[in-house]
GROMACS .gro file of C-alpha atoms in nm:
model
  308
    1UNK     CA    1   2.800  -1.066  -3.525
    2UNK     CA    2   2.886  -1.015  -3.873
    3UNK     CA    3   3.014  -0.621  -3.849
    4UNK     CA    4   3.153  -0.445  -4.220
    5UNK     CA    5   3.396  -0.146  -4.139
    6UNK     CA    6   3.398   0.132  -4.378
    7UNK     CA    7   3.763   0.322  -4.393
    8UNK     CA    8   4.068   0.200  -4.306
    9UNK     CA    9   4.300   0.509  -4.097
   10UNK     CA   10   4.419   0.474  -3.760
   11UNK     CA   11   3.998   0.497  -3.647
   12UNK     CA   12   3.870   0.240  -3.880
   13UNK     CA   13   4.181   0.029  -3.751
   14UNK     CA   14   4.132   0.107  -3.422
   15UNK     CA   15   3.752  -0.005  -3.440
   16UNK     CA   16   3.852  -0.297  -3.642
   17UNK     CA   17   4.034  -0.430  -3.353
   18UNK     CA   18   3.797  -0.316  -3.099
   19UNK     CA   19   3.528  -0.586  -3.258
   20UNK     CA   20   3.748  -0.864  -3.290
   21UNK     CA   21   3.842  -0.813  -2.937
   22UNK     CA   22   3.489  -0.807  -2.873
   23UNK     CA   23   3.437  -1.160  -3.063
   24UNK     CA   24   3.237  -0.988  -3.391
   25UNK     CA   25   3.344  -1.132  -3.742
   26UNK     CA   26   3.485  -0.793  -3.905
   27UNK     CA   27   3.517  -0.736  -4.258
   28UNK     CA   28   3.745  -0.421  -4.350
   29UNK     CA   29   3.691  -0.218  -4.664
   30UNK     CA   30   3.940   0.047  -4.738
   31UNK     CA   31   3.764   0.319  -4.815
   32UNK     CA   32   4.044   0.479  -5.106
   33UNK     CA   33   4.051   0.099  -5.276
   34UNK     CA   34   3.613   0.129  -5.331
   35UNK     CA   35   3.349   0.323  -5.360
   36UNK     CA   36   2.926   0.394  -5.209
   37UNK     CA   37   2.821   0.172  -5.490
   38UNK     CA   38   3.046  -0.113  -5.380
   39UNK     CA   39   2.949  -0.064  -4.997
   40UNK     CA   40   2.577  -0.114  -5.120
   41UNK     CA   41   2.674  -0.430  -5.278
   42UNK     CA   42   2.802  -0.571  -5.022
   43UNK     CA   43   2.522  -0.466  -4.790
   44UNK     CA   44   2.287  -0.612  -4.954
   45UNK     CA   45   2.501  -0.912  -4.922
   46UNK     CA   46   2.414  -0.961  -4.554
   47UNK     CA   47   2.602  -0.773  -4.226
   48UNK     CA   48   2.478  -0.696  -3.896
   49UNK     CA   49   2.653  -0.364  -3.866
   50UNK     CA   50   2.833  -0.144  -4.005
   51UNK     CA   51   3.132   0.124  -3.921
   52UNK     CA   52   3.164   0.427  -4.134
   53UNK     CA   53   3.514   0.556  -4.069
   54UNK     CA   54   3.544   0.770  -4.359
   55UNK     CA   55   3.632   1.183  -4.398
   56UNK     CA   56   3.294   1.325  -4.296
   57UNK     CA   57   3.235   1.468  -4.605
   58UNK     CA   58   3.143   1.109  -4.823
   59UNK     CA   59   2.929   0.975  -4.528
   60UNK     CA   60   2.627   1.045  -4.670
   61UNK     CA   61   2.529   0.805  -4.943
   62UNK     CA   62   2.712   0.547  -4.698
   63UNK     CA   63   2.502   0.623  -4.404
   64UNK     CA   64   2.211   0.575  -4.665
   65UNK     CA   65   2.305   0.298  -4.825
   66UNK     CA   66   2.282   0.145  -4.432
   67UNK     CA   67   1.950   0.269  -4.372
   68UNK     CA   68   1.819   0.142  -4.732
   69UNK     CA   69   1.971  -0.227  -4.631
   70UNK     CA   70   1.857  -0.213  -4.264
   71UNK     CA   71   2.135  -0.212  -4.132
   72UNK     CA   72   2.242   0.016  -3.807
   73UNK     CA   73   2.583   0.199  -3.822
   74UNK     CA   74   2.844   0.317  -3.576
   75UNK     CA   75   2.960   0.687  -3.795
   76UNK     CA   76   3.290   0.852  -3.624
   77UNK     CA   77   3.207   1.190  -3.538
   78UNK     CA   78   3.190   1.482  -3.633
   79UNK     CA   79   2.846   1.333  -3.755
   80UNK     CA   80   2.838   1.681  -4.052
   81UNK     CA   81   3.000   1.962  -4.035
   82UNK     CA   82   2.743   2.157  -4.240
   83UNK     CA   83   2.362   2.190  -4.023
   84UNK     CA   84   2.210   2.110  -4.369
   85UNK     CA   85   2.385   1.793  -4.452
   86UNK     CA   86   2.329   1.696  -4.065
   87UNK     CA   87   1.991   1.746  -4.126
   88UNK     CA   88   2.010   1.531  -4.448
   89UNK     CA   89   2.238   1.226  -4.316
   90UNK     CA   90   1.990   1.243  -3.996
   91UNK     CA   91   1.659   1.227  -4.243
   92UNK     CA   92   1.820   0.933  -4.456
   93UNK     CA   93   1.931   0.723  -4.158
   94UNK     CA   94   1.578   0.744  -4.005
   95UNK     CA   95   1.506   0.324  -4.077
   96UNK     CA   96   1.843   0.261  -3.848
   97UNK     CA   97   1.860   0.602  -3.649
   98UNK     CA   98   1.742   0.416  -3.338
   99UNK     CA   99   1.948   0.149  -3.361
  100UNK     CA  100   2.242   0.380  -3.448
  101UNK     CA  101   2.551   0.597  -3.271
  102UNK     CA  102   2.805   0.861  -3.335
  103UNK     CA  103   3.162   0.808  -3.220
  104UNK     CA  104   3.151   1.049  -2.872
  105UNK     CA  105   3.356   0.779  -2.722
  106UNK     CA  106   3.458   1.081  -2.404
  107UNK     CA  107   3.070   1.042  -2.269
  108UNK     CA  108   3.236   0.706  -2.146
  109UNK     CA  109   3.557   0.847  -1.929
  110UNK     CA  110   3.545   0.853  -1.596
  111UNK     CA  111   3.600   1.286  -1.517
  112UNK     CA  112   3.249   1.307  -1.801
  113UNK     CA  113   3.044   1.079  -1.567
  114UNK     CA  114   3.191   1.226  -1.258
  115UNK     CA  115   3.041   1.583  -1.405
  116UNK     CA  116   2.766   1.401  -1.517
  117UNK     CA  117   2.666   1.313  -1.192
  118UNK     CA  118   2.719   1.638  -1.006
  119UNK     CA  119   2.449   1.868  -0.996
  120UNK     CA  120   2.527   2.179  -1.255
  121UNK     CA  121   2.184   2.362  -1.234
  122UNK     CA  122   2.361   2.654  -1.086
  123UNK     CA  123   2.643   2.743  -1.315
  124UNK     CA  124   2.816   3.065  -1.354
  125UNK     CA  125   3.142   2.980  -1.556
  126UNK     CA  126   3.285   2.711  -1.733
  127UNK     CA  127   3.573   2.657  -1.961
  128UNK     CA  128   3.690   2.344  -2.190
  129UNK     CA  129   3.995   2.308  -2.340
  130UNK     CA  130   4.219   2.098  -2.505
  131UNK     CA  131   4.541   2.098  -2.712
  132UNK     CA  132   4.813   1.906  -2.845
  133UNK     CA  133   5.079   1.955  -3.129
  134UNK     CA  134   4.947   1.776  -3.412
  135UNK     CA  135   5.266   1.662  -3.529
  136UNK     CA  136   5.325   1.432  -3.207
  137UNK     CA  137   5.006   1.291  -3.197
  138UNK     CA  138   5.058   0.928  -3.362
  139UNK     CA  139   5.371   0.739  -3.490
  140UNK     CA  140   5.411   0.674  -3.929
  141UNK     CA  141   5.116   0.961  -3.993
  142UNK     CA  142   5.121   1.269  -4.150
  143UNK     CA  143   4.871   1.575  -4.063
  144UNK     CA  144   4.914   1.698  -4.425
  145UNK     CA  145   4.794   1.360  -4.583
  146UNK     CA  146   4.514   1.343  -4.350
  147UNK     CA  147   4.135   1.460  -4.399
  148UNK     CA  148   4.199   1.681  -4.108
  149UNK     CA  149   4.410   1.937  -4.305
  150UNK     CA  150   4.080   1.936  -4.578
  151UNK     CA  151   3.918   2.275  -4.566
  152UNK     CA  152   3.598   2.121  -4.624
  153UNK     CA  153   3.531   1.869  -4.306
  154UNK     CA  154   3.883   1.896  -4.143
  155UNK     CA  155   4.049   2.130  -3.889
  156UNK     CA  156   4.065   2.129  -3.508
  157UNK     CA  157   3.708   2.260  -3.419
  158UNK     CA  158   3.576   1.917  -3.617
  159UNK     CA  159   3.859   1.678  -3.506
  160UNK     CA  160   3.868   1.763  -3.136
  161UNK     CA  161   3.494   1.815  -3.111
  162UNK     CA  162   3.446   1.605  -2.844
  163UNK     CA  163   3.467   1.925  -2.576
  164UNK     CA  164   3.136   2.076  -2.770
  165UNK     CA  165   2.947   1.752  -2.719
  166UNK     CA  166   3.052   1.711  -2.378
  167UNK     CA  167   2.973   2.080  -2.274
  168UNK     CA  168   2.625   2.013  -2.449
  169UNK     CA  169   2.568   1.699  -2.282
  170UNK     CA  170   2.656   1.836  -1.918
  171UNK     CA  171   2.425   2.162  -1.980
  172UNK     CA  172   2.169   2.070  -2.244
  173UNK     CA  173   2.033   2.378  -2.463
  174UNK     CA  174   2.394   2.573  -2.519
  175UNK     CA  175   2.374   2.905  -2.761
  176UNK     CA  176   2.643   2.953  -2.982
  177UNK     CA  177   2.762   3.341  -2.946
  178UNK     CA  178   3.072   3.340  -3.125
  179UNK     CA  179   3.404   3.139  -3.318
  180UNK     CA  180   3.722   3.292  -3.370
  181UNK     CA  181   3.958   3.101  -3.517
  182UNK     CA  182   4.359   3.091  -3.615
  183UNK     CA  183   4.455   2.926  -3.962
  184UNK     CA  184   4.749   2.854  -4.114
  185UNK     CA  185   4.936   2.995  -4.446
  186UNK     CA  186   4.985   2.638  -4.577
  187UNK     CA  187   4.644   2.522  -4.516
  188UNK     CA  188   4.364   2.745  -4.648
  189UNK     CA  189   4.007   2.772  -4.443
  190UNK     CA  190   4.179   2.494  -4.157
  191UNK     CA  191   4.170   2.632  -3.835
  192UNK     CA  192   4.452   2.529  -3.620
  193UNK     CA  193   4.332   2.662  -3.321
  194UNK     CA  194   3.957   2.733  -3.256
  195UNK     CA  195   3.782   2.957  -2.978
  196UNK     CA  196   3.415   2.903  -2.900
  197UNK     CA  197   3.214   3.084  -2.692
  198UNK     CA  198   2.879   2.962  -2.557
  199UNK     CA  199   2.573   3.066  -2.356
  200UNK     CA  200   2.410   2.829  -2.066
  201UNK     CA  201   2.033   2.879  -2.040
  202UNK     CA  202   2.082   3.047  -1.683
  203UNK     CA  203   2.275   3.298  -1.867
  204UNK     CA  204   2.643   3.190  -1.799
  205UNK     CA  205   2.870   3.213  -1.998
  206UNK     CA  206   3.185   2.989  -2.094
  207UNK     CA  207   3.448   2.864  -2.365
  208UNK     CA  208   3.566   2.552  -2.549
  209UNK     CA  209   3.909   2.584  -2.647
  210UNK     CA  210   4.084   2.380  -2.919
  211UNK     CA  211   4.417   2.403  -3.099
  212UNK     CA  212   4.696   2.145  -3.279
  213UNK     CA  213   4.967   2.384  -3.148
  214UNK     CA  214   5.028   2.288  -2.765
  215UNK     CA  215   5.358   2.152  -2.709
  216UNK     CA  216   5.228   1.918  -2.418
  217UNK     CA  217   4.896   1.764  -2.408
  218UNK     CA  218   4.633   2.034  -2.246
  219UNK     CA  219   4.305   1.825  -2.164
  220UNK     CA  220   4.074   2.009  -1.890
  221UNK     CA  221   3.732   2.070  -1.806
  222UNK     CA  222   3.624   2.328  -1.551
  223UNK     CA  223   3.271   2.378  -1.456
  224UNK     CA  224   3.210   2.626  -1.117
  225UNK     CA  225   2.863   2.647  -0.996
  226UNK     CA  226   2.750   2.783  -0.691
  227UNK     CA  227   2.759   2.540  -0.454
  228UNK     CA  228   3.108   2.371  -0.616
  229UNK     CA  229   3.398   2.408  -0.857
  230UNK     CA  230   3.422   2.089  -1.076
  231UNK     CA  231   3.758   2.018  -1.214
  232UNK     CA  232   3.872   1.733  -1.455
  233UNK     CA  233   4.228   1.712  -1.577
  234UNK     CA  234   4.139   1.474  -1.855
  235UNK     CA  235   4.542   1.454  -1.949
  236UNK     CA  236   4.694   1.395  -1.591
  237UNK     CA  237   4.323   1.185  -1.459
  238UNK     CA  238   4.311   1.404  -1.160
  239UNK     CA  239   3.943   1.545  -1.047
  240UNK     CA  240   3.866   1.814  -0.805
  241UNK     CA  241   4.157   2.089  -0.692
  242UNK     CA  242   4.377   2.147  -0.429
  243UNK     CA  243   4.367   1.899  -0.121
  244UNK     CA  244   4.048   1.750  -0.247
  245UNK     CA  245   4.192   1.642  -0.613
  246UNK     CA  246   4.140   1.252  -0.668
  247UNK     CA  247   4.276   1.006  -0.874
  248UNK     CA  248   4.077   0.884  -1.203
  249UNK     CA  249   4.104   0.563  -1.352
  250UNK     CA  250   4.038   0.551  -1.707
  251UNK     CA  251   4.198   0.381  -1.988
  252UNK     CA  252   4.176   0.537  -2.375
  253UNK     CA  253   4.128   0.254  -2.578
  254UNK     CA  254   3.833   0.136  -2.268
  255UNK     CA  255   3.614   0.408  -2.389
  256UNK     CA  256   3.611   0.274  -2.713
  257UNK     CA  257   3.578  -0.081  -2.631
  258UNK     CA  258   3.292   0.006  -2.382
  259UNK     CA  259   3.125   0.216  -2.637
  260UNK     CA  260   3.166  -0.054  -2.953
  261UNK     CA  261   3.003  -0.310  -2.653
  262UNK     CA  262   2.717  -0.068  -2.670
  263UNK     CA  263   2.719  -0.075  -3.014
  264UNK     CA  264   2.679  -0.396  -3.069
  265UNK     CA  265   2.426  -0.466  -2.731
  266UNK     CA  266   2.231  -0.208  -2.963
  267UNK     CA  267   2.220  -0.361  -3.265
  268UNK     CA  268   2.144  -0.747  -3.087
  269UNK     CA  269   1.858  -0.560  -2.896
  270UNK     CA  270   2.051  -0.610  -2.577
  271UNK     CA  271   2.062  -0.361  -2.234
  272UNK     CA  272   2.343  -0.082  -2.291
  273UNK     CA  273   2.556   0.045  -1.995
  274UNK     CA  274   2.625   0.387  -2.087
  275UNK     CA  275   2.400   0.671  -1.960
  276UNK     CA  276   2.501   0.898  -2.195
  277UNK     CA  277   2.480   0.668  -2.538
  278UNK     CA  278   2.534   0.882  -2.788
  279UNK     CA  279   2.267   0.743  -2.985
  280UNK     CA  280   2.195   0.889  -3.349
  281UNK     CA  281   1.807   1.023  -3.255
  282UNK     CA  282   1.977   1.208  -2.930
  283UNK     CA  283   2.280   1.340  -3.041
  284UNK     CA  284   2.148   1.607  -3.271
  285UNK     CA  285   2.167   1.913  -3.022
  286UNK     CA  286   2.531   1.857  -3.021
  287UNK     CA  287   2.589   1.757  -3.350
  288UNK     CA  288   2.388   2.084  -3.495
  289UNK     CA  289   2.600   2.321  -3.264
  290UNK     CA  290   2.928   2.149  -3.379
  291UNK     CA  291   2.831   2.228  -3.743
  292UNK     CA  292   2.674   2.561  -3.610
  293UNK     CA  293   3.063   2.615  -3.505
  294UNK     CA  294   3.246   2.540  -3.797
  295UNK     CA  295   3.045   2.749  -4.001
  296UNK     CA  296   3.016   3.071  -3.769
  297UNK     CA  297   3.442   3.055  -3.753
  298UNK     CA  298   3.586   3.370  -3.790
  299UNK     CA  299   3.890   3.369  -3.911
  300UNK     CA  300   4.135   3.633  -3.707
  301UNK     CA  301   4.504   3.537  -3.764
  302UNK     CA  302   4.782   3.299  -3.902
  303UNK     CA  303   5.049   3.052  -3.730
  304UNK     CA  304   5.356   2.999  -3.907
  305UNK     CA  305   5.502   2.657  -3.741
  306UNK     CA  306   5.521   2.345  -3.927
  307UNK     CA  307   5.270   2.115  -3.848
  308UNK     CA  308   5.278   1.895  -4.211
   0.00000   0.00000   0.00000
């Protein structure tokens, strides 16, 4: 399979390997060294697939130069971080958006599909959160020469977004109630640490919790119902609490791999494994309250420590 991969960061590298590991032909574009029109040229010059690993904010005319060609995309998430550009990017993949998915590579770790499984009809509480300083997160990069300290598309709500799909995955139909949010002096409308408060349809209650500040990694998931308390240490891969905790086994770079498998079992009209797919035409509930998120933040403070 002939697959063209749009941006070349850590993700586009990361994906780049992922398909040759996976036995596709993979043709890298650098994303700073071309341009839409370019992309469309070489479309039209014959791939299978496509990979748009790009800031989220130039997607569009890529993600329609796919569907204009025929040809089904993998886009990194967040998908938009504006509802109105969702809805447009959604409208102009509509030839492909079947065949298509958005990078929620966490619907494929183990603690998601153990809270997948469990029945959460009867929730009361829940709380997601996650946190790392930004500044430890990967060797030879830089968070102020990344697209992540852009006030339009970057910040921690849209880079660590995977909590809001997950909680809207696990209990379809979440309300957004409100965003406050922490910036940063030397970064102007980023939020550095992001607090989101949702409503379940029973009426419960609950938070996702995000923030590039954390000295140690902080990666957990707590969901209490009535009949149980689910609880998924994403960081240490521990489930349950107390006596009953159990090991998980999950590798990072296998939820990728497993998800680009999909991907491509997709596109070749192949059966996928995942349950959760985050397929293009079922992803919007999350994707709109993402982008409902990041543009219901309210700003309520500054950190000072250097995170460039």
């Amino acid at each position: 399979m002939r697959v063209l991969v749009i941006g070349a960061g850590s993700i586009g590298k990361r994906h780049a390997a992922s398909l040759l590991s996976l036995g596709a032909k993979v043709e890298h574009l650098p994303w700073r060294a071309t341009s839409a029109e370019d992309v469309a040229d070489r479309l039209a010059m014959g791939v299978d697939a496509a990979v748009i690993a790009t800031a989220t904010d130039i997607r569009l005319p890529l993600v329609a130069a796919c569907a204009a060609h025929g040809v089904p995309f993998y886009v990194e998430k967040p998908v938009a971080f504006r509802r109105a550009d969702l809805d447009a990017l959604l409208a102009a993949a509509a030839p492909v958006v079947q065949r298509s998915v958005a990078g929620f590579m966490m619907r494929y770790h183990e603690g998601f599909r153990r809270l997948a499984e469990a029945d959460l009809s009867t929730v009361f509480r829940f709380a997601f959160s996650i946190g790392h300083d930004v500044t430890r997160w990967r060797q030879d990069w830089r968070f102020s020469e990344s697209y992540a300290a852009r006030a339009e598309g970057g910040g921690v709500l849209l880079d660590l977004c995977h909590e809001i799909d997950m909680a809207e995955t696990l209990m379809p139909g979440l309300a957004l109630t409100a965003v406050e949010s922490l910036g940063h002096a030397g970064y102007p409308g980023v939020d550095v640490a992001s607090l989101v408060t949702l409503r379940a349809g029973n009426g419960a209650t609950g938070t996702v919790a995000m923030d590039y500040l954390c000295p140690a990694l902080v990666r957990r998931t707590r969901i209490d119902t009535l009949a149980a308390a689910h609880d998924v240490d994403f960081a240490a891969l521990l489930y349950g609490s107390g006596a009953d905790r159990q090991a998980l086994v999950q590798d990072r770079n296998g939820m990728f791999l497993d998800l680009m498998r999909d991907f491509l079992a997709l596109v070749d009209g192949r059966a996928t494994t995942g349950e959760h797919l985050p397929r293009l035409d079922r992803v919007e509930a999350s994707c709109r309250l993402i982008a409902a998120a990041w543009e219901a933040r309210r700003f309520t403070g500054t950190v000072t420590k250097d995170i460039a």
